[in-house]
Structure formats: structure tokens, C-alpha cells
Coordinates of C-alpha atoms and ligand atoms in Angstrom, one line a residue:
M1263 CA -91.2 36.0 93.8
Q1264 CA -88.6 38.5 92.6
M1265 CA -90.0 41.8 91.2
L1266 CA -89.8 42.3 87.5
L1267 CA -88.3 45.4 86.1
D1268 CA -90.8 47.2 83.9
D1269 CA -93.1 44.2 84.6
R1270 CA -90.9 42.2 82.3
Y1271 CA -87.2 41.7 83.1
R1272 CA -86.0 39.5 85.9
I1273 CA -82.6 40.6 87.1
I1274 CA -80.2 37.7 87.4
Q1275 CA -77.1 39.6 88.5
T1276 CA -75.4 42.9 88.5
L1277 CA -72.6 43.0 85.9
G1278 CA -71.2 46.4 86.8
S1279 CA -71.8 49.8 88.0
G1280 CA -70.2 53.0 86.9
G1281 CA -70.6 56.7 87.3
F1282 CA -73.8 56.9 85.4
G1283 CA -75.7 53.8 86.6
E1284 CA -75.6 50.1 86.7
T1285 CA -75.6 47.2 84.2
F1286 CA -77.5 44.0 84.9
L1287 CA -77.8 40.6 83.3
A1288 CA -81.6 39.8 83.1
E1289 CA -84.1 37.4 81.8
D1290 CA -86.8 38.6 79.5
T1291 CA -89.9 36.9 80.9
Q1292 CA -92.0 38.0 77.9
M1293 CA -90.0 36.0 75.4
P1294 CA -90.8 32.3 75.0
S1295 CA -87.2 31.4 75.5
G1296 CA -86.8 33.7 78.5
R1297 CA -83.8 35.0 76.6
R1298 CA -81.1 36.7 78.5
C1299 CA -80.4 40.4 78.0
V1300 CA -78.2 43.1 79.4
I1301 CA -80.0 46.1 80.9
K1302 CA -78.1 49.3 81.3
K1303 CA -79.7 51.7 83.8
L1304 CA -78.6 55.3 83.3
K1305 CA -79.1 58.0 85.8
P1306 CA -79.0 61.5 84.5
I1307 CA -77.3 64.4 86.1
I1308 CA -80.0 67.0 86.5
N1309 CA -79.2 70.5 87.6
N1310 CA -82.3 72.1 86.1
P1311 CA -85.8 70.7 85.7
Q1312 CA -86.1 71.8 82.1
V1313 CA -83.0 69.7 81.3
Y1314 CA -84.9 66.5 81.9
Q1315 CA -86.9 66.9 78.8
L1316 CA -83.8 67.5 76.7
I1317 CA -82.0 64.5 78.2
Q1318 CA -85.1 62.5 77.3
E1319 CA -84.9 63.6 73.7
R1320 CA -81.2 62.9 73.4
F1321 CA -81.6 59.5 75.0
Q1322 CA -84.2 58.7 72.4
R1323 CA -81.9 59.9 69.6
E1324 CA -78.9 57.9 70.9
A1325 CA -81.0 54.8 71.4
A1326 CA -82.2 55.1 67.8
I1327 CA -78.5 55.2 66.7
L1328 CA -77.7 52.1 68.9
E1329 CA -80.7 50.3 67.3
D1330 CA -79.4 51.1 63.9
L1331 CA -75.8 50.1 64.6
G1332 CA -76.8 46.8 66.4
G1333 CA -79.3 46.0 63.7
N1334 CA -76.7 46.3 60.9
S1335 CA -73.6 44.8 62.5
H1336 CA -73.3 41.4 64.0
Q1337 CA -70.4 42.7 66.2
I1338 CA -72.4 45.3 68.0
P1339 CA -75.1 44.2 70.5
R1340 CA -78.7 44.6 69.3
L1341 CA -80.9 47.0 71.1
Y1342 CA -84.0 45.1 72.1
A1343 CA -85.8 47.9 73.9
Y1344 CA -85.5 51.2 75.8
F1345 CA -87.7 52.8 78.4
Q1346 CA -87.9 55.3 81.3
L1347 CA -88.8 54.5 84.8
N1348 CA -88.8 56.7 87.9
G1349 CA -86.7 59.3 86.2
Q1350 CA -84.1 56.8 85.1
F1351 CA -83.3 55.6 81.6
Y1352 CA -82.9 52.0 80.5
L1353 CA -81.5 50.2 77.5
V1354 CA -82.1 46.6 77.0
Q1355 CA -79.4 45.0 74.8
E1356 CA -78.4 41.7 73.4
W1357 CA -76.3 39.7 75.9
I1358 CA -73.0 38.7 74.3
E1359 CA -71.8 35.5 75.9
G1360 CA -68.0 35.6 76.2
D1361 CA -65.3 37.4 77.9
T1362 CA -64.0 40.9 77.6
L1363 CA -60.4 41.2 76.3
T1364 CA -59.4 42.3 79.8
A1365 CA -60.9 39.2 81.4
K1366 CA -59.4 37.0 78.7
L1367 CA -55.9 38.3 79.2
R1368 CA -56.2 37.8 82.9
Q1369 CA -57.3 34.2 82.4
S1370 CA -54.9 33.2 79.6
G1371 CA -52.0 35.6 79.6
L1372 CA -50.6 37.7 76.8
F1373 CA -52.1 37.5 73.3
S1374 CA -49.9 36.4 70.4
D1375 CA -49.1 38.6 67.4
T1376 CA -51.4 36.4 65.3
V1377 CA -54.4 36.6 67.7
V1378 CA -54.1 40.4 68.1
R1379 CA -53.9 40.8 64.3
E1380 CA -57.0 38.6 64.0
I1381 CA -58.8 40.7 66.5
L1382 CA -57.9 43.9 64.7
V1383 CA -58.8 42.5 61.3
N1384 CA -62.2 41.5 62.7
L1385 CA -62.8 44.8 64.5
L1386 CA -61.6 47.3 61.9
P1387 CA -64.5 46.7 59.5
V1388 CA -66.9 47.3 62.4
L1389 CA -65.2 50.6 63.1
E1390 CA -65.3 51.4 59.5
Y1391 CA -69.1 50.8 59.5
V1392 CA -69.6 52.9 62.7
H1393 CA -67.5 55.7 61.2
S1394 CA -69.5 55.6 58.0
K1395 CA -72.5 56.5 60.2
R1396 CA -70.6 59.6 61.3
I1397 CA -70.2 58.1 64.8
V1398 CA -67.1 58.0 66.9
H1399 CA -67.3 55.2 69.6
R1400 CA -65.0 57.1 72.0
D1401 CA -64.4 54.4 74.6
I1402 CA -62.6 51.6 72.8
K1403 CA -60.6 49.7 75.4
P1404 CA -60.1 46.0 76.4
D1405 CA -63.1 46.3 78.8
N1406 CA -65.4 47.3 76.0
I1407 CA -64.6 44.5 73.6
I1408 CA -66.1 41.1 74.2
L1409 CA -64.6 38.0 72.5
R1410 CA -67.8 36.2 71.7
Q1411 CA -67.8 32.5 72.8
R1412 CA -69.7 31.1 69.9
D1413 CA -67.5 32.4 67.0
R1414 CA -64.5 34.0 68.7
K1415 CA -65.4 37.3 67.0
P1416 CA -64.8 40.6 68.9
V1417 CA -67.9 42.5 69.7
L1418 CA -67.9 46.3 70.5
I1419 CA -70.0 47.4 73.5
D1420 CA -70.6 50.5 75.5
F1421 CA -70.9 53.4 73.0
G1422 CA -70.2 56.6 74.8
A1423 CA -72.9 58.8 73.5
V1424 CA -75.8 57.7 75.7
R1425 CA -73.7 58.3 78.8
E1426 CA -72.9 61.7 77.5
A1427 CA -76.5 62.5 77.0
M1428 CA -77.1 61.8 80.7
A1429 CA -74.6 64.5 81.6
T1430 CA -76.4 67.3 79.9
V1431 CA -76.6 70.3 82.3
V1432 CA -77.2 74.0 82.1
N1433 CA -74.2 76.1 82.8
S1434 CA -74.1 79.4 84.6
Q1435 CA -74.9 81.3 81.4
G1436 CA -77.9 79.2 80.8
N1437 CA -76.4 77.3 77.9
L1438 CA -76.7 73.6 77.4
T1439 CA -73.5 71.8 78.1
S1440 CA -72.3 68.3 78.6
S1441 CA -70.4 68.0 81.9
I1442 CA -68.3 65.2 80.8
V1443 CA -65.8 64.1 78.2
I1444 CA -66.4 60.5 77.2
G1445 CA -63.4 58.3 77.2
T1446 CA -60.9 56.5 79.4
P1447 CA -57.7 58.2 80.4
G1448 CA -54.8 56.6 78.7
Y1449 CA -56.8 55.1 76.0
M1450 CA -58.2 58.4 74.8
P1451 CA -56.1 60.7 72.6
S1452 CA -55.5 64.4 73.4
E1453 CA -58.0 65.8 70.9
Q1454 CA -60.7 63.6 72.5
A1455 CA -59.7 64.7 76.0
A1456 CA -60.2 68.3 74.6
G1457 CA -63.7 67.4 73.7
R1458 CA -63.1 67.2 69.9
P1459 CA -62.9 63.5 68.9
V1460 CA -62.2 62.6 65.3
Y1461 CA -62.6 59.2 63.7
S1462 CA -58.9 58.3 64.2
S1463 CA -59.4 58.9 67.9
D1464 CA -60.9 55.4 67.9
L1465 CA -57.9 54.0 66.0
Y1466 CA -55.7 55.5 68.7
S1467 CA -57.7 53.7 71.4
L1468 CA -57.6 50.5 69.4
G1469 CA -53.8 50.8 69.1
L1470 CA -53.4 51.1 72.8
T1471 CA -55.8 48.2 73.3
A1472 CA -53.6 46.1 71.0
I1473 CA -50.6 47.1 73.1
Y1474 CA -52.3 45.9 76.2
L1475 CA -53.1 42.6 74.7
L1476 CA -49.5 42.1 73.5
T1477 CA -47.7 43.4 76.6
G1478 CA -50.2 43.3 79.5
K1479 CA -49.4 47.0 80.1
Q1480 CA -52.2 49.6 80.6
P1481 CA -51.4 52.9 78.9
Q1482 CA -50.6 54.4 82.3
E1483 CA -47.9 51.9 82.8
L1484 CA -46.1 52.8 79.6
E1485 CA -43.7 55.6 79.4
T1486 CA -43.0 58.0 76.6
D1487 CA -39.7 58.7 74.9
S1488 CA -38.4 61.7 76.6
R1489 CA -37.2 63.2 73.4
S1490 CA -39.8 62.3 70.8
G1491 CA -42.8 62.0 73.1
E1492 CA -43.7 58.7 71.5
I1493 CA -45.2 55.9 73.6
V1494 CA -42.5 53.3 74.3
W1495 CA -44.0 49.8 74.3
R1496 CA -42.1 47.6 71.9
S1497 CA -39.6 46.3 74.3
F1498 CA -42.5 44.8 76.4
G1499 CA -44.0 42.9 73.4
L1500 CA -42.3 39.7 72.6
N1501 CA -42.4 38.3 69.1
V1502 CA -44.4 41.2 67.7
S1503 CA -43.9 41.3 64.0
P1504 CA -42.6 44.6 62.4
T1505 CA -45.8 44.9 60.4
L1506 CA -48.1 44.7 63.4
A1507 CA -45.8 47.0 65.5
G1508 CA -45.6 49.5 62.7
V1509 CA -49.4 49.5 62.3
I1510 CA -49.9 50.1 66.0
D1511 CA -47.3 52.8 66.2
R1512 CA -49.0 54.7 63.4
A1513 CA -52.4 54.2 65.1
I1514 CA -51.2 55.7 68.3
A1515 CA -49.5 58.7 66.8
Y1516 CA -50.0 61.8 68.9
H1517 CA -51.4 63.9 66.1
P1518 CA -54.4 62.7 64.2
R1519 CA -52.8 63.7 60.9
D1520 CA -50.0 61.1 61.6
R1521 CA -52.4 58.3 62.1
F1522 CA -54.3 56.2 59.6
S1523 CA -56.9 58.3 58.0
S1524 CA -59.5 55.6 58.3
A1525 CA -60.1 52.1 59.8
K1526 CA -60.0 50.8 56.2
E1527 CA -56.5 52.2 55.7
M1528 CA -55.4 50.6 59.0
L1529 CA -56.8 47.3 57.8
S1530 CA -55.0 47.4 54.5
A1531 CA -51.8 48.3 56.3
L1532 CA -52.2 45.1 58.4
H1533 CA -52.6 43.1 55.3
S1534 CA -49.5 44.6 53.7
N1535 CA -45.9 44.8 54.8
F1536 CA -46.5 48.1 56.5
A1537 CA -43.2 50.1 56.6
I1538 CA -42.1 51.2 60.0
P1539 CA -42.1 55.0 60.1
S1540 CA -38.6 56.2 60.6
T1541 CA -39.6 58.6 63.4
I1542 CA -40.8 55.7 65.6
H1543 CA -38.2 54.7 68.2
V1544 CA -38.2 51.0 68.1
T1545 CA -35.1 50.0 70.0
Q1546 CA -35.0 52.5 72.8
P1547 CA -35.8 50.9 76.1
P1548 CA -38.2 52.5 78.4
I1549 CA -36.5 54.9 80.7
V1550 CA -39.4 55.1 83.0
T1551 CA -42.1 52.8 84.1
A1552 CA -45.1 53.6 86.1
P1553 CA -46.9 50.8 87.8
S1554 CA -50.6 51.2 87.8
A1555 CA -52.5 50.5 90.9
T1556 CA -55.7 51.5 89.3
P1557 CA -58.3 48.8 88.5
Q1558 CA -58.6 48.5 84.8
N1559 CA -62.2 49.3 84.6
M1560 CA -61.8 52.4 86.6
I1561 CA -61.3 55.9 85.3
S1562 CA -58.4 57.3 87.1
F1563 CA -56.9 60.7 87.1
T1564 CA -53.9 59.8 89.1
P1565 CA -51.0 60.9 87.0
A1566 CA -48.6 58.2 86.1
T1567 CA -45.8 58.4 88.7
P1568 CA -42.6 57.9 86.9
I1569 CA -40.0 55.6 88.5
H1570 CA -36.7 56.5 87.0
Q1571 CA -34.4 53.7 86.2
G1572 CA -30.7 53.9 86.2
N1573 CA -30.1 52.8 82.7
G1574 CA -27.5 55.2 81.6
Q1575 CA -30.0 57.8 80.6
R1576 CA -30.2 60.9 82.5
G1577 CA -33.4 59.5 83.7
I1578 CA -33.2 61.3 86.9
L1579 CA -34.4 64.8 86.7
L1580 CA -33.7 67.8 88.6
A1581 CA -36.0 70.6 87.5
S1582 CA -38.5 70.7 90.3
L1583 CA -39.4 74.3 89.7
I1584 CA -40.4 74.0 86.1
A1585 CA -43.7 73.3 84.8
G1586 CA -46.0 74.1 81.9
G1587 CA -44.1 77.2 82.2
L1588 CA -43.4 78.9 85.4
I1589 CA -46.4 77.6 87.1
G1590 CA -44.6 75.3 89.5
A1591 CA -41.9 77.9 90.1
S1592 CA -44.5 80.5 90.8
I1593 CA -46.2 78.3 93.4
I1594 CA -42.9 77.9 95.2
I1595 CA -42.0 81.5 94.7
G1596 CA -45.3 82.7 95.9
L1597 CA -44.9 80.6 99.0
A1598 CA -41.3 81.6 99.5
L1599 CA -42.2 85.2 99.2
N1600 CA -45.0 85.8 101.6
K1601 CA -47.3 83.0 102.3
Q1602 CA -45.9 80.1 104.3
P1603 CA -42.2 80.2 104.2
Q1604 CA -41.8 76.9 106.1
Q1605 CA -44.0 75.2 103.5
V1606 CA -41.9 76.6 100.7
A1607 CA -38.9 74.7 101.6
Q1608 CA -40.6 71.5 102.1
P1609 CA -41.8 70.7 98.6
I1610 CA -38.5 71.7 97.1
T1611 CA -36.2 70.2 99.6
E1612 CA -38.0 67.1 100.5
S1613 CA -36.2 63.9 99.7
N1614 CA -36.9 62.5 96.3
P1615 CA -34.4 59.8 95.4
Q1616 CA -35.6 59.9 91.9
T1617 CA -34.4 63.4 91.2
T1618 CA -30.8 63.5 92.2
T1619 CA -28.4 62.4 89.6
L1620 CA -27.9 65.0 86.9
P1621 CA -24.1 65.3 86.5
D1622 CA -22.7 68.4 88.2
S1623 CA -20.9 69.4 85.1
Q1624 CA -24.2 70.5 83.5
D1625 CA -25.2 72.6 86.4
E1626 CA -22.9 75.5 85.6
A1627 CA -24.0 75.9 82.0
Q1628 CA -27.6 76.9 82.8
P1629 CA -28.4 79.3 85.6
V1630 CA -31.8 77.8 86.4
K1631 CA -30.6 74.3 86.3
S1632 CA -27.7 75.2 88.6
Q1633 CA -30.3 75.8 91.3
L1634 CA -32.0 72.6 90.8
P1635 CA -29.8 70.1 92.6
K1636 CA -30.3 72.2 95.7
T1637 CA -34.0 72.3 95.3
S1638 CA -34.5 68.6 94.6
E1639 CA -32.1 67.1 97.1
P1640 CA -32.9 66.5 100.7
S1641 CA -32.2 69.4 102.9
T1642 CA -29.6 68.6 105.5
N1643 CA -29.4 71.9 107.3
N1644 CA -31.1 75.2 107.7
D1645 CA -28.4 77.0 105.7
E1646 CA -29.2 75.0 102.7
T1647 CA -32.9 75.7 103.1
E1648 CA -32.2 79.4 103.4
E1649 CA -30.0 79.1 100.3
N1650 CA -33.0 77.6 98.5
A1651 CA -35.2 80.4 99.5
R1652 CA -32.7 82.9 98.4
L1653 CA -32.3 81.2 95.0
I1654 CA -36.0 81.0 94.5
K1655 CA -36.4 84.7 95.3
S1656 CA -33.7 85.5 92.8
Q1657 CA -36.1 84.2 90.2
I1658 CA -38.9 86.3 91.2
S1659 CA -38.2 89.2 89.0
R1660 CA -38.3 86.9 86.0
T1661 CA -41.2 84.7 87.0
S1662 CA -43.6 86.3 89.3
E1663 CA -45.7 89.2 88.4
P1664 CA -48.7 90.4 90.5
L1665 CA -52.0 89.5 89.0
I1666 CA -53.8 92.5 87.7
N1667 CA -57.1 92.7 89.4
N1668 CA -59.2 93.9 86.5
D1669 CA -62.7 94.6 87.5
K1670 CA -63.7 94.7 83.8
T1671 CA -62.9 91.0 83.6
Q1672 CA -65.4 90.2 86.3
E1673 CA -68.2 89.6 83.9
N1674 CA -66.1 87.0 82.1
E1675 CA -65.4 85.1 85.3
Q1676 CA -67.1 81.8 85.4
P1677 CA -66.2 79.8 88.4
I1678 CA -65.7 76.2 87.3
K1679 CA -64.8 74.9 90.7
S1680 CA -64.9 71.2 91.0
Q1681 CA -65.2 70.6 87.3
L1682 CA -61.7 69.3 87.1
P1683 CA -60.9 65.8 88.3
R1684 CA -59.7 64.8 91.7
P1685 CA -56.7 62.5 91.7
V1686 CA -58.6 59.3 91.6
Y1687 CA -62.1 59.1 90.1
S1688 CA -64.4 56.4 89.1
Q1689 CA -66.3 58.8 86.9
P1690 CA -65.6 60.4 83.6
I1691 CA -63.7 63.7 83.4
L1692 CA -65.7 66.7 84.2
T1693 CA -65.3 69.4 81.7
Q1694 CA -67.5 71.7 79.6
T1695 CA -68.3 70.8 76.1
P1696 CA -70.8 72.9 74.2
T1697 CA -73.9 71.0 73.3
S1698 CA -74.9 71.0 69.7
E1699 CA -78.0 69.8 67.9
T1700 CA -76.1 67.1 66.1
S1701 CA -75.7 63.8 67.7
F1702 CA -73.1 63.8 70.5
S1703 CA -71.5 60.8 68.9
T1704 CA -70.6 62.6 65.7
P1705 CA -67.2 64.1 65.4
T1706 CA -67.1 67.7 66.5
Q1707 CA -66.8 70.4 63.9
I1708 CA -63.5 72.2 64.1
D1709 CA -64.7 75.3 65.9
K1710 CA -62.2 77.7 67.5
P1711 CA -62.1 76.7 71.1
S1712 CA -62.0 79.4 73.8
P1713 CA -58.8 80.3 75.5
K1714 CA -60.3 79.3 78.8
Q1715 CA -61.2 75.9 77.4
A1716 CA -57.7 75.5 76.3
V1717 CA -56.3 76.2 79.7
Q1718 CA -58.9 73.9 81.2
N1719 CA -58.0 71.1 78.8
Y1720 CA -54.3 71.6 79.5
F1721 CA -54.9 70.7 83.2
V1722 CA -57.3 67.9 82.4
T1723 CA -54.4 66.3 80.3
I1724 CA -52.0 66.9 83.1
N1725 CA -54.3 65.4 85.7
Q1726 CA -54.5 62.3 83.5
G1727 CA -50.7 62.0 83.5
Q1728 CA -50.6 62.5 79.7
Y1729 CA -47.5 64.7 79.9
P1730 CA -46.4 64.3 76.3
T1731 CA -49.8 65.6 75.3
S1732 CA -49.8 68.5 77.7
W1733 CA -46.2 69.4 76.7
K1734 CA -47.5 69.8 73.1
Q1735 CA -50.0 72.3 74.3
L1736 CA -47.1 74.7 75.0
S1737 CA -45.9 76.9 72.3
P1738 CA -42.5 75.8 70.7
S1739 CA -40.8 78.9 72.0
Y1740 CA -42.0 78.3 75.5
Q1741 CA -40.9 74.7 75.3
S1742 CA -37.5 75.7 74.2
D1743 CA -37.1 78.5 76.8
K1744 CA -34.0 77.3 78.6
A1745 CA -34.6 79.4 81.6
I1746 CA -37.9 77.6 82.2
H1747 CA -37.2 74.1 80.7
P1748 CA -33.4 73.7 80.8
D1749 CA -33.7 70.1 79.9
G1750 CA -36.8 70.5 77.7
Y1751 CA -39.4 67.8 78.2
L1752 CA -37.3 66.1 80.9
S1753 CA -37.5 69.2 83.1
Y1754 CA -41.2 69.4 82.4
I1755 CA -42.1 65.9 83.5
D1756 CA -39.9 66.2 86.5
W1757 CA -42.2 68.8 87.9
W1758 CA -45.5 67.4 86.8
G1759 CA -44.7 63.7 87.0
G1760 CA -42.5 64.0 90.0
K1761 CA -44.0 66.6 92.3
V1762 CA -47.6 67.3 91.4
Q1763 CA -50.4 64.9 92.1
N1764 CA -53.3 67.0 90.8
V1765 CA -54.4 70.5 89.9
D1766 CA -57.8 71.9 90.5
I1767 CA -58.9 75.0 88.6
E1768 CA -61.0 77.0 90.9
Q1769 CA -61.5 79.9 88.7
L1770 CA -60.7 81.0 85.1
S1771 CA -61.3 84.4 83.6
L1772 CA -60.6 85.8 80.2
V1773 CA -58.6 89.0 80.4
E1774 CA -58.3 89.7 76.7
E1775 CA -58.6 87.9 73.4
T1776 CA -57.5 89.0 70.0
T1777 CA -57.4 86.8 66.8
N1778 CA -54.0 85.4 67.7
T1779 CA -53.4 86.0 71.3
A1780 CA -55.2 85.7 74.6
T1781 CA -54.7 86.1 78.3
V1782 CA -56.4 84.1 80.9
N1783 CA -56.2 84.5 84.7
S1784 CA -56.6 81.4 86.8
Q1785 CA -56.9 80.5 90.4
L1786 CA -55.4 77.1 90.8
K1787 CA -55.0 74.6 93.7
Y1788 CA -52.1 72.3 93.4
L1789 CA -52.1 69.0 95.3
L1790 CA -48.5 68.0 95.6
K1791 CA -47.3 64.5 96.0
S1792 CA -46.0 65.5 99.4
G1793 CA -49.6 65.9 100.4
K1794 CA -49.5 69.7 100.5
E1795 CA -52.3 71.8 98.9
V1796 CA -51.0 75.0 97.4
P1797 CA -53.3 77.6 96.0
E1798 CA -51.9 79.9 93.3
S1799 CA -52.9 82.6 90.9
V1800 CA -51.4 82.2 87.4
R1801 CA -51.8 84.4 84.4
F1802 CA -51.5 82.5 81.1
S1803 CA -50.6 83.9 77.8
L1804 CA -51.8 82.0 74.8
I1805 CA -51.2 82.2 71.1
W1806 CA -53.4 80.8 68.4
D1807 CA -51.9 77.9 66.4
A1808 CA -53.8 77.6 63.2
E1809 CA -52.1 74.3 62.3
S1810 CA -53.4 72.4 65.3
N1811 CA -56.5 74.6 65.5
N1812 CA -55.8 75.2 69.2
W1813 CA -54.5 77.8 71.6
L1814 CA -51.0 77.1 72.9
I1815 CA -49.8 78.3 76.2
S1816 CA -46.9 80.7 75.5
G1817 CA -46.3 81.9 79.0
A1818 CA -47.4 81.7 82.7
K1819 CA -46.8 84.2 85.4
Ligands
LIG130 N1 -74.1 43.5 75.7 C1 -73.3 42.9 76.7 N2 -73.2 41.6 76.7 C2 -72.5 41.0 77.7 N3 -71.8 41.7 78.7 C3 -72.0 43.0 78.7 C4 -72.7 43.7 77.7 N4 -72.7 45.0 78.0 C5 -71.9 45.2 79.1 N5 -71.5 44.0 79.5 C6 -70.6 43.7 80.7 O1 -71.2 44.3 81.8 C7 -70.2 44.8 82.6 C8 -70.5 46.3 82.9 O2 -70.4 46.9 81.7 P1 -70.7 48.4 81.3 O3 -69.5 48.9 80.5 O4 -72.0 48.5 80.7 O5 -70.7 49.2 82.6 P2 -69.6 49.7 83.6 O6 -68.2 49.4 82.9 O7 -69.8 49.2 84.9 O8 -69.9 51.3 83.6 P3 -69.7 52.4 82.5 O9 -70.9 52.4 81.7 O10 -69.4 53.6 83.3 O11 -68.5 52.0 81.6 C9 -68.9 44.6 81.9 O12 -68.2 43.5 82.4 C10 -69.3 44.3 80.5 O13 -68.4 43.5 79.9

């Protein structure tokens, strides 16, 4: 006879397994009906024996929250029990019979405007309730909404906080930290990726969920308007009413202040003839699409690979040197200078048919841009390669400065190797978020983040392929520096989207910090799409932006 888990639950089947454990469908042998339940087994990350006790406490606290939520909303699974066994943590939850929105779309195709509206109308009160408890779900996506069979109501599963509790670790300074940011790349807005979710972060995720239902497109498959940075999706959605489209657009606004302030407000907008904000680009066709090869239930850090389409736009970009400043240039320059000259030429001369069509007439106007056709076209002879190297070197005085080896900064150095994601992951993002005594699922207080955290978050965003978000982490003057970004955002994504697969931060150290400025040294490792790995030291200048309550990168050398 099959063994019973905790002498009670007979496992029927495995429903899924993720970075933190497994989920099972089980039968409760101690209930007369033998009712079915879902058991979530969670395995903590433990890097210190004392942490176990803390994880235990946090598990209990989060389980209590789940009990409360499930007990008061019919659209959140009830918590039947929780227990610990052999160092692992278990939640026993109500089994919701039905299909996730992802499964439903696969079975039946795209959802109509009416059905999506109905789902939103039924979910928003649930979110309003969750938020009234000072909790942000943080992982709203089609996989985490089940359309219940019996009443067709959407049910919200998989609250992130328990998983986060499992990731409590002690960092090198002995402080408690969570080693993950909860959320799914693409569905998660930038402030959440930075470890500071707000209530409207859930509305953002819900908006992208609605887009998926209407278009079948995962966020990674959608492009952003190269000028406004807005997500371009409307052309994929057939027969979507202006009201619904307008509501979605506002929900997915980049900045929380441009979104609905609450689920309730979003709900009333759905009921009214919500005006389409004038800033939203409704007619512009996507200039870029990025097919996603990533399974939908997998967290992937593969940046979206833009495929530029010849649609009359200058969709094809040239600036292979430019990047969140001079970072990219500095890699190449560094290599051209003294490291591996033969490798220098390759990344910048390799054939990339997507980056060849900027009209020549533009080349003369901007000195940096004038170099770019050479750097982004296939090299046909050695002379041309040499010419590239010469041109790159000519930039060095402007872009490359030796890193100051300041011993005084040593004490600030905290290796954070391997805390940044690899290109493809099935686990949540690794980052450091200070632990607080308040529940992990409550929105973070707006504390001043550290400059190092800002740099780290910048690369997390880049590794997720969220280039509009990372672009906005640059200071306006840096963005508009023509020597670095001759074509503005277009130049930027040409480098990050076109050439770079992933960036690992191997070391960050704070050189100096004043109220409004900071300098951070970094040791980075770039994995280029060509397959090359390129180490590089970069010194970041940052300025404090009180409006966004964040550090912005204002320079990179
Ligand atoms: N209460 C529930 N009722 C019915 N099915 C559920 C319930 N909770 C989870 N599932 C299903 O179980 C499967 C696994 O879900 P779950 O989200 O818990 O784990 P996961 O996606 O494998 O990992 P992770 O926790 O990392 O997201 C999914 O198909 C999900 O729809």
C-alpha cells in the first residue's frame, strides 16, 4: 500500500515542480469524503543553521496569512493544514478543479473581449481584498489563475510570500536577507524586480495577463515602442474594445503613478467608458517581435531577442558599441586595447543581418554613429577589421578610464558572485532584499536603496530583457548623450537586445556616496550572443532621483 504523507495524505499525482519544491494532488485519508487537496512541499535554502528557526517562524506567519485570505475569499484556495517534515515545509490547500488560464487558452484559443472583461471584473474584487490586507500577491500570471469548473470564477493561487520565506539566508555581513525577488519576468514590473513591490504591481501583472488572453502573446514576445517605451500589443488583439484596451494600457504603465491607484479604480474604469490616454500609441504596429521559446511556466532570464522587421521604420539598428552607457563600448575597447585583439574584432564585426540598414546619410552627422556601420557589418577583409580597431581606439580617451584601485574601498566590497541570473533559469531571480520584520508580502516601505543595489537591479532588468525598464534607470542626460546613444533608445537596445545574452556581476564595491551622487565599481562578465564571455571592470556614476526614489546611472567608464 502506498505510504501516506504525514500519515494522512495519499499522493495521487505530481502537479508541478519549481525552484522551491513540488506540488501534489493528494487524497486526505482522514476526511470521510477522502477529499482531494493540493500539497505544496517547500524546501528552504539554508546557508546557516540558525536560519532554519527563522524560516520556520516566517513560514508560520505566511501560512496564517494564507489561512486568513482563503477563509475570507471564495476565490483563493482555503488552507486546510500546514506542517513540517524532515526539514521541509508543507501547505495543504483546497484543490480547485478547473484549468489555469494558460491551459484554457491552449485548449480553446484566444479569449474574447467579453470573457477577458468578465475575468477582470471577477478578479479585481479579490485583489482589492488582498490589498486591503496589505498584501501584494506578486506573481499574478495566467499560470496562477484557475478558472474554476463549477462556477467559471477565476481563482487566485500561488501567493509569493511563502516561497520568499524559504529563501531567507544570511549574507556575508551576517544580516538576514531574502535571496530572491518573487515574480515572473515579463509579468513583473520594474519596481517589483527591484524588490519594492507596490499594490499596483499586481495590476500591472494582471494587465499583461489580460494581454496574453487576448493575443496569445507572452510578455517576452511583445515589443515596446522604441520612442515611448510603451508595450505594443493592440495590433495583436482582434476586436478588443477601446474601453478594455484603455484599461489594460493604464494598468501596464511603466511607472506606478501612471497606473490605477487601486484594483477598485481599475474595476470602475472597466465599467465606464474609460478614455484612452493620449500618450498610448494605439495604432503603431510593432516594429520588433521576439518569439519566445520559453515554456510558459518557466522563469526565464533570456533577454527577448528582437527580430527587426522591414516595415519602413529604422528598425535595424547600428549601434553595437553603446549600452547603458559606455559599458558595451568599454568591453570592446578593453579587448581592442590589450586583452585579446582577435576577439575584439569578432563581436563587433560578426555578421548580424539585423543591424545593417541605417541610411548612410545619417552616418556623417554623428561621429559615433559613423563608426557603427563598420562595427556591425560583416567584416570582409583584414583592412576593415583593422579599421574597426582603429576607430574603437579613437574612442578610448572618451570612454575608457583605468579603474582606480582604492584599497579603502575593500571593506565595502561584497562579492555577490552568482547572485545574478544565468540566461535561462527555472528559478526566481537571485538578488538581495533586506529582510524586515513585517510580512514579506506587504509592500516595501520606500527606503533609500543602496547604489550597489541600484546597479544590481539594473542588470537584473537587463537580463530579463526588460530594456525599456533598464533604459529608464539611466539619467536623462545620459540617455540623451548623443556620443553614447546616437539614436537614443534604439542604440541602446541594439547593444543589449542584439549583442548581449547575459551579464553576471562578479563584484560590486561602493567607492563613494554622498546624498545625491555615488560611484560604484563593478567587475562584470558579459556573455555575448556570439557565445563569447567577456570580463570587464566598469565604474558607474549614479545620481539620486528623488522623484522615482531611486539611483539613476549617469555614467559608466
Ligand atoms: N489549489 C490548487 N488547486 C488546483 N491546482 C493547483 C492548486 N495550486 C496549484 N495548482 C496547480 O499545480 C501546478 C503546480 O503549481 P504551483 O504553482 O504550485 O507550482 P509550480 O508552478 O510548479 O512551482 P512554483 O511554486 O515555483 O510556481 C499548476 O498546474 C497549478 O495550476
